[in-house]
CSV table of C-alpha atoms in Angstrom, one decimal:
chain,number,residue,atom,x,y,z
A,1,TYR,CA,-19.3,69.8,-37.1
A,2,MET,CA,-19.0,68.2,-33.8
A,3,LEU,CA,-20.8,71.1,-32.1
A,4,SER,CA,-24.0,70.6,-34.2
A,5,CYS,CA,-23.3,67.4,-33.6
A,6,LEU,CA,-23.4,67.2,-30.3
A,7,ARG,CA,-26.2,69.7,-30.0
A,8,SER,CA,-28.7,67.6,-31.9
A,9,GLN,CA,-28.0,64.6,-29.6
A,10,ARG,CA,-28.9,67.6,-26.9
A,11,LEU,CA,-25.5,67.3,-25.1
A,12,ILE,CA,-24.7,70.6,-25.4
A,13,GLU,CA,-26.3,73.6,-25.8
A,14,PHE,CA,-24.0,76.6,-27.3
A,15,THR,CA,-24.3,80.2,-28.0
A,16,CYS,CA,-22.3,82.5,-30.7
A,17,LYS,CA,-22.0,86.4,-30.2
A,18,GLY,CA,-19.5,87.3,-32.6
A,19,ASN,CA,-16.4,85.8,-32.3
A,20,SER,CA,-17.2,84.3,-29.0
A,21,TYR,CA,-18.7,81.0,-27.8
A,22,GLY,CA,-20.4,79.8,-25.2
A,23,ILE,CA,-20.6,76.1,-24.5
A,24,ARG,CA,-22.2,74.1,-22.0
A,25,ILE,CA,-22.9,70.7,-20.9
A,26,THR,CA,-26.5,69.7,-20.7
A,27,TYR,CA,-27.9,66.9,-18.1
A,28,ASP,CA,-28.1,64.5,-20.7
A,29,GLY,CA,-24.9,65.4,-21.7
A,30,TYR,CA,-23.5,64.7,-18.1
A,31,THR,CA,-25.9,61.4,-18.1
A,32,ARG,CA,-23.8,60.4,-21.1
A,33,ILE,CA,-20.3,60.9,-19.8
A,34,ASP,CA,-20.9,59.4,-16.5
A,35,ARG,CA,-21.9,56.0,-18.7
A,36,LEU,CA,-19.2,56.4,-20.9
A,37,GLU,CA,-16.8,56.9,-17.5
A,38,LYS,CA,-18.3,53.5,-16.3
A,39,ASN,CA,-18.2,52.1,-19.2
A,40,LEU,CA,-22.1,50.9,-19.1
A,41,ASN,CA,-23.1,51.4,-22.6
A,42,ASN,CA,-22.9,48.3,-24.6
A,43,GLY,CA,-21.1,45.7,-22.4
A,44,LYS,CA,-21.8,42.0,-22.6
A,45,ASN,CA,-19.9,41.0,-19.8
A,46,ALA,CA,-20.8,40.3,-15.8
A,47,PHE,CA,-17.7,39.4,-13.7
A,48,VAL,CA,-18.7,36.9,-11.0
A,49,ALA,CA,-16.8,37.6,-7.8
A,50,MET,CA,-17.1,34.3,-5.8
A,51,SER,CA,-14.6,31.6,-3.6
A,52,PHE,CA,-13.4,29.5,-6.4
A,53,ASN,CA,-13.2,26.5,-3.7
A,54,LYS,CA,-15.5,23.9,-4.3
A,55,THR,CA,-18.3,25.4,-6.1
A,56,ASP,CA,-20.5,22.0,-6.3
A,57,GLY,CA,-22.0,23.4,-9.8
A,58,LYS,CA,-23.0,27.0,-8.4
A,59,ARG,CA,-20.5,28.4,-11.4
A,60,GLU,CA,-22.4,27.0,-13.8
A,61,LYS,CA,-25.8,27.8,-12.8
A,62,ILE,CA,-24.4,31.9,-12.2
A,63,ARG,CA,-22.6,31.5,-15.9
A,64,GLU,CA,-26.7,29.9,-16.9
A,65,GLY,CA,-28.6,32.7,-15.0
A,66,ILE,CA,-26.1,35.0,-16.5
A,67,GLU,CA,-26.0,33.9,-20.1
A,68,ASN,CA,-30.1,32.9,-20.2
A,69,THR,CA,-30.1,37.1,-20.5
A,70,GLY,CA,-28.1,37.5,-23.4
A,71,TYR,CA,-24.9,38.7,-21.1
A,72,ARG,CA,-21.8,36.9,-20.8
A,73,ALA,CA,-20.7,35.7,-17.8
A,74,ILE,CA,-16.4,36.3,-16.5
A,75,PHE,CA,-14.8,34.1,-14.4
A,76,ILE,CA,-11.2,35.5,-13.5
A,77,ASP,CA,-9.8,32.1,-13.4
A,78,GLU,CA,-11.1,31.3,-17.3
A,79,ILE,CA,-9.4,34.6,-18.5
A,80,GLU,CA,-6.1,34.2,-20.6
A,81,HIS,CA,-3.6,37.1,-19.1
A,82,ASN,CA,0.1,37.6,-18.5
A,83,GLU,CA,-0.4,39.9,-16.0
A,84,LEU,CA,-0.5,39.6,-11.8
A,85,ILE,CA,-4.1,38.6,-11.0
A,86,THR,CA,-5.4,42.0,-9.5
A,87,PRO,CA,-4.5,44.3,-12.2
A,88,GLU,CA,-6.6,42.0,-14.6
A,89,ILE,CA,-9.2,41.4,-12.2
A,90,ILE,CA,-9.9,45.4,-12.1
A,91,LYS,CA,-9.7,45.5,-15.9
A,92,GLN,CA,-12.2,42.8,-16.1
A,93,ILE,CA,-14.6,44.7,-13.4
A,94,LYS,CA,-14.2,48.0,-15.2
A,95,ASP,CA,-14.7,46.6,-18.9
A,96,CYS,CA,-18.2,44.5,-17.4
A,97,ARG,CA,-21.7,45.8,-17.4
A,98,PHE,CA,-22.0,44.5,-13.7
A,99,LEU,CA,-20.8,41.9,-11.7
A,100,VAL,CA,-22.9,39.0,-9.8
A,101,PHE,CA,-21.1,38.6,-5.9
A,102,ASP,CA,-21.9,35.8,-4.3
A,103,LEU,CA,-21.4,36.2,-0.7
A,104,SER,CA,-21.8,32.0,0.2
A,105,ASP,CA,-18.7,31.4,1.1
A,106,SER,CA,-17.4,34.9,2.8
A,107,ASN,CA,-14.2,35.3,0.0
A,108,LEU,CA,-12.7,38.4,1.2
A,109,GLY,CA,-11.7,38.7,-2.1
A,110,ALA,CA,-15.1,38.9,-3.6
A,111,TYR,CA,-15.5,41.1,-1.3
A,112,TYR,CA,-12.9,43.4,-2.8
A,113,GLU,CA,-14.2,43.1,-6.0
A,114,ALA,CA,-17.6,43.9,-4.9
A,115,GLY,CA,-16.6,47.1,-3.4
A,116,PHE,CA,-14.5,47.9,-6.0
A,117,ALA,CA,-17.5,48.0,-9.1
A,118,HIS,CA,-19.4,49.3,-6.4
A,119,GLY,CA,-17.2,52.7,-5.8
A,120,ILE,CA,-16.8,52.7,-9.7
A,121,GLY,CA,-20.4,52.7,-10.0
A,122,LYS,CA,-21.0,49.4,-11.3
A,123,PRO,CA,-23.9,47.5,-10.2
A,124,VAL,CA,-23.3,44.5,-8.1
A,125,ILE,CA,-25.9,41.9,-8.0
A,126,GLN,CA,-25.8,40.1,-4.6
A,127,ILE,CA,-26.5,36.1,-4.3
A,128,CYS,CA,-26.3,34.2,-1.5
A,129,GLN,CA,-27.1,30.6,-0.1
A,130,ARG,CA,-29.8,31.0,2.8
A,131,ASP,CA,-28.0,29.1,5.6
A,132,LYS,CA,-25.4,31.4,5.0
A,133,ILE,CA,-26.7,34.3,6.2
A,134,LYS,CA,-25.6,34.8,9.4
A,135,ASP,CA,-21.9,35.0,7.9
A,136,MET,CA,-23.1,38.0,5.8
A,137,HIS,CA,-20.8,41.0,6.7
A,138,PHE,CA,-23.2,43.3,8.4
A,139,ASP,CA,-22.0,46.5,5.2
A,140,VAL,CA,-24.0,44.2,2.8
A,141,LYS,CA,-27.0,43.2,4.7
A,142,GLN,CA,-28.3,45.9,4.1
A,143,ILE,CA,-28.3,45.3,0.4
A,144,ASN,CA,-30.9,43.5,-1.5
A,145,THR,CA,-29.9,39.7,-2.1
A,146,ILE,CA,-31.0,37.0,-4.1
A,147,PHE,CA,-31.2,34.3,-1.6
A,148,PHE,CA,-31.4,30.5,-2.6
A,149,ASP,CA,-31.7,27.1,-0.9
A,150,THR,CA,-30.7,25.3,-3.9
A,151,ILE,CA,-28.2,25.7,-6.5
A,152,ASP,CA,-30.9,24.8,-9.0
A,153,GLU,CA,-32.9,28.1,-7.8
A,154,ILE,CA,-29.8,30.8,-8.8
A,155,VAL,CA,-30.6,30.4,-12.3
A,156,GLU,CA,-34.3,31.7,-12.4
A,157,LYS,CA,-33.5,34.1,-9.7
A,158,LEU,CA,-30.6,35.4,-11.0
A,159,SER,CA,-31.6,35.5,-14.7
A,160,LYS,CA,-35.1,37.6,-13.3
A,161,ARG,CA,-32.9,40.2,-11.2
A,162,ILE,CA,-30.9,41.0,-14.6
A,163,THR,CA,-34.1,41.3,-16.6
A,164,ALA,CA,-35.3,43.9,-13.6
A,165,SER,CA,-32.5,45.8,-12.7
A,166,ILE,CA,-29.6,46.0,-15.9
A,167,TYR,CA,-30.5,48.3,-18.3
């Protein structure tokens, strides 16, 4: 039954010759495995990697930009847990659909979180205050980044990017 289900979804191909079975995972099957490993299928959480020192309303604009698209913004300092912070951050990143990375304050923890997300194949959306471009590390300068002059621009620009790039 399971083989028939997987075959009908074109996730595998199989042959039967007497008592011998040949099973091969198809391209669609590998794509499905990849999506499952990255937990990208139905997640509605978006992890936000940013400095929490003096956000001046930026946090709420990021939250609004994310939530306008039907996703839920996850800020680690709003999560109730009894663990050490780093394992909880890693868990939240593994469980999220994508990550929003604010580069404006050159927060090394946020760089770590974005790098981890990138390393496990999660989409990372970078945002940065335009007058902070000079502070961006050269490794991330080459990545398409949403730049804003005022925090009021974040909502529309972030919502537009999420809608266009997160499937």
